[in-house]
Short mmCIF file of C-alpha atoms and ligand atoms in Angstrom, two decimals:
data_model
loop_
_atom_site.label_atom_id
_atom_site.label_comp_id
_atom_site.label_asym_id
_atom_site.label_seq_id
_atom_site.Cartn_x
_atom_site.Cartn_y
_atom_site.Cartn_z
CA MET A 120 52.25 119.55 49.96
CA SER A 121 48.69 118.61 49.28
CA ASP A 122 46.35 120.44 46.92
CA THR A 123 42.76 121.36 47.65
CA LEU A 124 39.76 119.71 46.07
CA GLU A 125 39.13 122.82 44.02
CA GLN A 126 42.72 122.80 42.68
CA ALA A 127 42.46 119.12 41.76
CA ALA A 128 39.10 119.71 40.07
CA ASP A 129 40.67 122.53 38.02
CA CYS A 130 43.53 120.24 36.92
CA LEU A 131 41.03 117.57 35.85
CA ARG A 132 38.85 120.08 33.97
CA ARG A 133 41.95 121.24 32.06
CA GLY A 134 42.72 117.65 31.00
CA GLU A 135 45.58 117.24 33.47
CA LEU A 136 46.16 114.45 36.01
CA ALA A 137 45.37 114.44 39.72
CA VAL A 138 46.27 111.91 42.39
CA ILE A 139 43.15 111.33 44.47
CA PRO A 140 42.29 109.15 47.46
CA THR A 141 39.76 106.34 47.22
CA GLU A 142 38.84 103.86 49.93
CA THR A 143 40.98 101.14 48.27
CA VAL A 144 44.22 102.80 47.06
CA TYR A 145 45.20 106.22 45.69
CA GLY A 146 44.25 106.69 42.04
CA LEU A 147 45.94 108.63 39.22
CA ALA A 148 42.88 110.31 37.73
CA ALA A 149 41.96 111.98 34.45
CA ASN A 150 38.76 112.87 32.60
CA ALA A 151 37.69 109.41 31.36
CA LEU A 152 35.95 110.94 28.33
CA ASN A 153 38.96 112.96 27.16
CA ALA A 154 41.30 110.70 25.14
CA GLN A 155 44.24 113.10 25.39
CA ALA A 156 43.93 113.37 29.17
CA VAL A 157 43.70 109.58 29.48
CA SER A 158 46.81 109.12 27.34
CA LYS A 159 48.77 110.98 30.03
CA ILE A 160 47.85 108.28 32.55
CA PHE A 161 49.41 105.59 30.35
CA GLU A 162 52.49 107.71 29.79
CA VAL A 163 53.10 108.54 33.45
CA LYS A 164 52.43 105.01 34.71
CA GLY A 165 54.42 103.32 31.95
CA ARG A 166 51.35 101.16 31.43
CA PRO A 167 50.83 99.13 28.22
CA ALA A 168 48.08 100.57 26.01
CA ASP A 169 46.01 97.38 26.11
CA HIS A 170 45.51 97.53 29.89
CA PRO A 171 42.04 99.03 30.39
CA LEU A 172 41.29 101.60 33.10
CA ILE A 173 38.48 101.69 35.62
CA VAL A 174 35.99 104.53 35.09
CA HIS A 175 34.90 106.06 38.41
CA VAL A 176 31.36 107.37 38.51
CA ARG A 177 28.94 108.82 41.05
CA PRO A 178 27.01 106.17 42.99
CA ASP A 179 23.76 107.38 41.39
CA ALA A 180 25.18 107.76 37.86
CA ASP A 181 23.06 106.74 34.89
CA LEU A 182 25.15 103.74 33.80
CA SER A 183 23.61 103.72 30.33
CA GLN A 184 25.76 106.79 29.58
CA PHE A 185 28.82 104.54 29.69
CA ALA A 186 27.49 101.02 29.14
CA ALA A 187 25.60 99.79 26.09
CA GLN A 188 23.76 97.26 28.24
CA VAL A 189 23.01 97.46 31.94
CA PRO A 190 21.94 93.99 33.08
CA GLU A 191 19.74 93.48 36.11
CA SER A 192 22.75 91.96 37.90
CA ALA A 193 24.56 95.31 37.62
CA ASN A 194 21.63 97.15 39.20
CA ARG A 195 21.50 94.69 42.06
CA LEU A 196 25.21 94.84 42.73
CA ARG A 197 25.39 98.64 42.67
CA LYS A 198 22.50 98.78 45.07
CA ALA A 199 24.25 96.40 47.44
CA PHE A 200 27.83 97.65 47.22
CA TRP A 201 28.09 101.21 45.83
CA PRO A 202 29.74 103.39 46.77
CA GLY A 203 32.35 100.76 47.57
CA PRO A 204 35.22 98.53 46.41
CA LEU A 205 33.35 96.75 43.61
CA THR A 206 34.11 97.28 39.90
CA MET A 207 31.68 95.94 37.29
CA VAL A 208 32.69 95.15 33.72
CA LEU A 209 29.86 95.83 31.23
CA ARG A 210 29.52 96.24 27.46
CA LYS A 211 30.86 99.68 26.59
CA SER A 212 28.88 102.50 25.03
CA PRO A 213 30.42 104.47 22.12
CA GLY A 214 30.73 107.58 24.31
CA VAL A 215 33.70 106.14 26.21
CA PRO A 216 36.94 106.64 24.22
CA ALA A 217 38.72 103.47 23.07
CA ILE A 218 41.92 104.45 24.86
CA THR A 219 40.15 104.39 28.26
CA THR A 220 39.11 100.75 27.84
CA GLY A 221 42.33 99.51 26.24
CA ARG A 222 40.39 99.24 22.95
CA ARG A 223 38.10 96.58 24.41
CA ASP A 224 34.35 96.55 23.83
CA THR A 225 33.75 96.50 27.57
CA VAL A 226 34.06 99.16 30.25
CA ALA A 227 34.86 98.79 33.97
CA LEU A 228 32.75 101.02 36.27
CA ARG A 229 32.97 101.73 39.97
CA ALA A 230 31.71 104.31 42.47
CA PRO A 231 34.46 104.85 45.07
CA ASN A 232 33.55 105.23 48.73
CA HIS A 233 35.77 108.09 49.86
CA PRO A 234 34.41 111.52 50.77
CA ILE A 235 37.05 113.30 48.64
CA ALA A 236 36.55 111.13 45.57
CA LEU A 237 32.77 111.47 45.92
CA ALA A 238 32.98 115.25 46.34
CA LEU A 239 35.19 115.53 43.24
CA LEU A 240 32.78 113.46 41.16
CA GLU A 241 29.97 115.76 42.31
CA MET A 242 31.96 118.85 41.26
CA LEU A 243 32.86 117.50 37.81
CA ASP A 244 30.57 116.83 34.89
CA PHE A 245 32.61 113.84 33.67
CA PRO A 246 33.68 110.48 35.16
CA LEU A 247 37.28 109.78 36.19
CA ALA A 248 39.53 107.13 34.72
CA ALA A 249 41.86 106.17 37.54
CA PRO A 250 44.27 103.29 37.86
CA SER A 251 46.25 102.90 41.05
CA ALA A 252 48.76 105.74 41.37
CA ASN A 253 51.90 103.60 41.06
CA ARG A 254 54.31 102.85 38.23
CA PHE A 255 53.37 99.76 36.21
CA MET A 256 54.05 96.54 38.20
CA SER A 257 54.87 98.22 41.49
CA VAL A 258 53.00 98.50 44.78
CA SER A 259 49.90 100.73 44.95
CA PRO A 260 50.10 103.67 47.38
CA THR A 261 47.64 103.77 50.27
CA THR A 262 48.97 107.02 51.74
CA VAL A 263 50.27 110.20 50.09
CA GLU A 264 53.65 109.53 51.76
CA ASP A 265 53.91 106.25 49.82
CA LEU A 266 53.49 107.98 46.44
CA ASP A 267 56.36 107.52 44.01
CA GLY A 268 58.24 110.81 43.44
CA ALA A 269 58.02 110.55 39.65
CA ILE A 270 54.24 110.13 39.73
CA ARG A 271 53.85 112.98 42.19
CA SER A 272 55.94 115.33 40.07
CA LYS A 273 53.92 114.57 36.93
CA ALA A 274 50.50 115.04 38.49
CA CYS A 275 49.03 118.53 38.32
CA GLY A 276 47.28 118.00 41.66
CA VAL A 277 47.71 115.67 44.64
CA VAL A 278 44.94 115.50 47.26
CA ASP A 279 45.74 113.99 50.63
CA GLY A 280 42.81 112.01 52.01
CA GLY A 281 44.68 110.15 54.74
CA PRO A 282 45.32 106.41 54.75
CA CYS A 283 42.98 104.35 52.55
CA GLN A 284 40.51 102.38 54.66
CA VAL A 285 40.36 99.21 52.53
CA GLY A 286 43.99 99.13 51.38
CA ILE A 287 43.86 96.76 48.40
CA GLU A 288 42.25 97.27 45.01
CA SER A 289 38.54 96.71 44.31
CA THR A 290 37.00 93.38 43.39
CA VAL A 291 36.49 93.29 39.59
CA VAL A 292 33.44 91.32 38.43
CA ASP A 293 32.69 90.70 34.77
CA LEU A 294 28.96 90.80 33.99
CA THR A 295 29.26 90.42 30.21
CA GLY A 296 29.36 86.61 30.03
CA GLU A 297 26.87 83.80 30.59
CA GLN A 298 27.96 83.58 34.19
CA PRO A 299 29.38 86.44 36.27
CA ALA A 300 33.09 85.98 36.92
CA ILE A 301 35.56 87.56 39.27
CA LEU A 302 38.52 88.92 37.35
CA ARG A 303 40.35 90.30 40.38
CA PRO A 304 39.56 89.31 43.97
CA GLY A 305 39.12 92.09 46.49
CA MET A 306 37.60 92.66 49.91
CA ILE A 307 34.07 92.21 48.56
CA SER A 308 34.13 88.43 48.28
CA ARG A 309 32.70 86.04 45.76
CA ALA A 310 30.35 84.75 48.47
CA GLN A 311 28.96 88.27 49.05
CA ILE A 312 28.37 88.74 45.31
CA GLU A 313 26.75 85.31 45.00
CA ALA A 314 24.46 86.13 47.91
CA VAL A 315 23.21 89.26 46.12
CA LEU A 316 22.88 87.69 42.66
CA GLY A 317 21.61 84.29 43.73
CA VAL A 318 23.84 82.56 41.15
CA LYS A 319 27.33 81.01 41.16
CA VAL A 320 30.16 83.36 40.33
CA GLY A 321 33.22 82.03 38.47
CA GLU A 322 36.58 81.69 40.19
CA PRO A 323 39.26 84.26 39.39
CA GLU A 324 41.44 81.53 37.89
CA ASP A 325 38.61 80.36 35.62
CA LEU A 326 39.22 82.77 32.81
CA ALA A 327 41.85 84.70 30.96
CA ARG A 328 39.34 87.55 30.61
CA SER A 329 41.18 90.01 32.81
CA PRO A 330 43.74 91.98 30.86
CA GLY A 331 46.56 93.39 32.89
CA THR A 332 46.48 90.82 35.63
CA HIS A 333 50.10 89.84 35.20
CA PRO A 334 51.23 87.25 37.77
CA ARG A 335 53.84 89.67 38.99
CA HIS A 336 51.77 92.68 39.84
CA TYR A 337 51.79 94.67 43.05
CA ALA A 338 55.38 93.59 43.62
CA PRO A 339 57.99 95.22 45.85
CA ARG A 340 61.65 95.25 44.77
CA THR A 341 62.60 92.99 47.67
CA LYS A 342 62.41 89.28 46.94
CA LEU A 343 59.67 87.81 49.13
CA ILE A 344 59.42 84.26 50.36
CA LEU A 345 56.01 83.12 51.63
CA LYS A 346 55.92 80.37 54.22
CA PRO A 347 53.55 78.98 56.82
CA ASN A 348 55.83 79.76 59.73
CA VAL A 349 58.47 82.43 60.05
CA THR A 350 60.83 82.54 63.01
CA PRO A 351 61.77 85.85 64.62
CA GLU A 352 65.40 85.35 63.49
CA GLU A 353 64.51 85.38 59.81
CA PRO A 354 65.28 88.63 58.00
CA GLY A 355 62.88 91.34 56.97
CA LEU A 356 59.92 89.71 58.57
CA VAL A 357 56.83 91.56 57.37
CA PHE A 358 53.90 90.01 59.17
CA GLY A 359 55.39 87.00 60.86
CA LYS A 360 54.83 85.80 64.36
CA PRO A 361 52.94 88.66 65.94
CA ARG A 362 55.32 90.72 68.03
CA ASN A 363 52.83 93.27 69.24
CA LEU A 364 49.11 93.80 69.49
CA HIS A 365 48.94 95.60 66.17
CA GLN A 366 50.41 92.60 64.34
CA LEU A 367 48.26 90.20 66.30
CA GLU A 368 45.17 92.05 65.13
CA MET A 369 46.43 91.83 61.54
CA GLN A 370 46.95 88.09 61.71
CA ARG A 371 43.37 87.61 62.84
CA ASN A 372 41.55 90.19 60.82
CA PRO A 373 41.70 90.35 57.00
CA GLU A 374 40.40 93.94 56.96
CA ALA A 375 43.24 95.10 59.22
CA TYR A 376 45.75 93.11 57.18
CA ALA A 377 44.60 94.53 53.83
CA LYS A 378 44.69 98.06 55.16
CA ARG A 379 48.35 97.77 56.19
CA LEU A 380 49.73 95.43 53.51
CA TYR A 381 50.96 97.84 50.83
CA SER A 382 52.47 100.36 53.24
CA ALA A 383 54.34 97.51 54.89
CA LEU A 384 55.72 96.34 51.52
CA ILE A 385 56.83 99.87 50.66
CA GLU A 386 58.48 100.21 54.09
CA LEU A 387 60.19 96.88 53.55
CA ASP A 388 61.68 98.09 50.26
CA LYS A 389 63.26 101.03 52.08
CA MET A 390 65.22 98.52 54.18
CA ASP A 391 67.08 97.34 51.06
CA LEU A 392 67.16 93.68 52.08
CA PRO A 393 68.12 91.00 49.55
CA LEU A 394 65.10 88.99 50.61
CA ALA A 395 62.38 88.89 53.23
CA PHE A 396 60.05 86.27 54.65
CA VAL A 397 56.31 86.67 54.95
CA GLU A 398 54.26 84.38 57.11
CA LEU A 399 51.18 83.23 55.21
CA PRO A 400 47.92 84.44 56.75
CA PRO A 401 45.17 81.91 57.52
CA ASP A 402 43.17 80.16 54.79
CA GLY A 403 39.51 80.96 54.27
CA VAL A 404 37.45 82.94 51.76
CA GLU A 405 37.82 86.20 53.65
CA TRP A 406 41.60 85.98 53.08
CA GLU A 407 41.37 85.16 49.35
CA ALA A 408 42.23 88.64 48.05
CA ILE A 409 45.17 88.93 50.46
CA HIS A 410 46.58 85.57 49.36
CA ASP A 411 46.22 86.76 45.75
CA ARG A 412 48.22 89.95 46.40
CA LEU A 413 50.89 88.13 48.44
CA ARG A 414 51.32 85.53 45.68
CA ARG A 415 51.80 88.26 43.11
CA ALA A 416 54.11 90.22 45.36
CA ALA A 417 56.32 87.14 45.76
CA GLN A 418 56.40 86.29 42.04
CA SER A 419 59.92 86.89 40.81
CA GLU A 420 59.18 87.48 37.12
O1 TXA B 536 40.46 99.87 43.74
C1 TXA B 536 40.67 100.07 42.56
O2 TXA B 536 40.08 99.44 41.66
C2 TXA B 536 41.70 101.15 42.19
C3 TXA B 536 41.17 102.50 42.63
C4 TXA B 536 42.06 103.65 42.23
O3 TXA B 536 39.86 102.67 42.17
N1 TXA B 536 42.00 101.14 40.80
C5 TXA B 536 42.71 100.14 40.19
O4 TXA B 536 42.92 100.34 38.85
O5 TXA B 536 43.15 99.18 40.79
P1 TXA B 536 43.98 99.52 37.99
O6 TXA B 536 44.00 100.19 36.69
O7 TXA B 536 45.27 99.44 38.71
O8 TXA B 536 43.32 98.11 37.82
C6 TXA B 536 42.24 97.96 36.93
C7 TXA B 536 41.77 96.53 36.89
C8 TXA B 536 42.73 95.66 36.13
O9 TXA B 536 42.81 94.40 36.74
C9 TXA B 536 42.06 95.57 34.76
O10 TXA B 536 42.41 94.41 34.09
C10 TXA B 536 40.60 95.58 35.14
O11 TXA B 536 40.52 96.46 36.22
N2 TXA B 536 39.79 96.12 34.03
C11 TXA B 536 39.58 97.41 33.73
N3 TXA B 536 38.79 97.52 32.63
C12 TXA B 536 38.49 96.27 32.25
C13 TXA B 536 37.74 95.72 31.17
N4 TXA B 536 37.14 96.48 30.27
N5 TXA B 536 37.66 94.38 31.09
C14 TXA B 536 38.26 93.59 32.00
N6 TXA B 536 38.99 94.06 33.03
C15 TXA B 536 39.12 95.37 33.15
MG1 MG B 537 47.08 98.79 39.67
#
């Protein structure tokens, strides 16, 4: 059963949690400025307290409410990509509670591009802290059907917004250093960000600046083995040799692949296989975020 926008807004105003759709993955949301509400996110997700949350704002929000400094690069990037799957890390302003940012002096901000998330942000007079709506270290849900029962039962509201159009989490770019750096790759690529900023952007592997990017993140229970070629006889094939048009499209198109990836991993887990093979998608910058998620999904510890 799905709740209405109004019901979810009421939950959030009361300091309770709501599962909401975004264009990337479903988020487990709370009032980002209410420390007690945010503490419920950590509790329900089983997330360590030093893993900072993304604060979701309206696309036209005054960022100086949340950030102590808003560099020109941030203005350019929001103009180019918001609302959309780009999160910017900036110096935090004192108004954002320490618990929301994992006690760091920086804050991650993003304006999601989903009509329901945007409508909610319009209805509320506070921003929403929202990590992906999964238990710590498991796969993020991209449909309401893929939501973990425990998370669903602990949320005051759950809004169904259909399948997420992007399917993997936002690109996280840190704008607090000398040089911008990507902390988490996503479907907005380094090349796109470089084109807007006109400067080089650091590689994700460059820095240990991203808290909570454990090598084994986004992982299904099933042990995954990544290889260049998977034969049809091998078990639990996720996206191997294309067997139908749908899979063929996925092998060629990173957007289609990203959109389906997490649902496919969750489906795979339901098959209870000891292990499964995944055929590696092509190389190339447009596949970078997908390779990142597959690598993490296949990490055994
Ligand atoms: O697409 C998304 O970003 C989704 C949807 C719901 O918006 N949210 C999401 O949140 O993926 P979460 O909490 O699962 O991931 C947050 C990421 C982590 O990699 C975290 O390290 C990084 O953002 N992050 C958040 N605040 C940060 C900060 N102050 N400094 C550095 N990294 C930060
Ligand atoms: Mg997550």
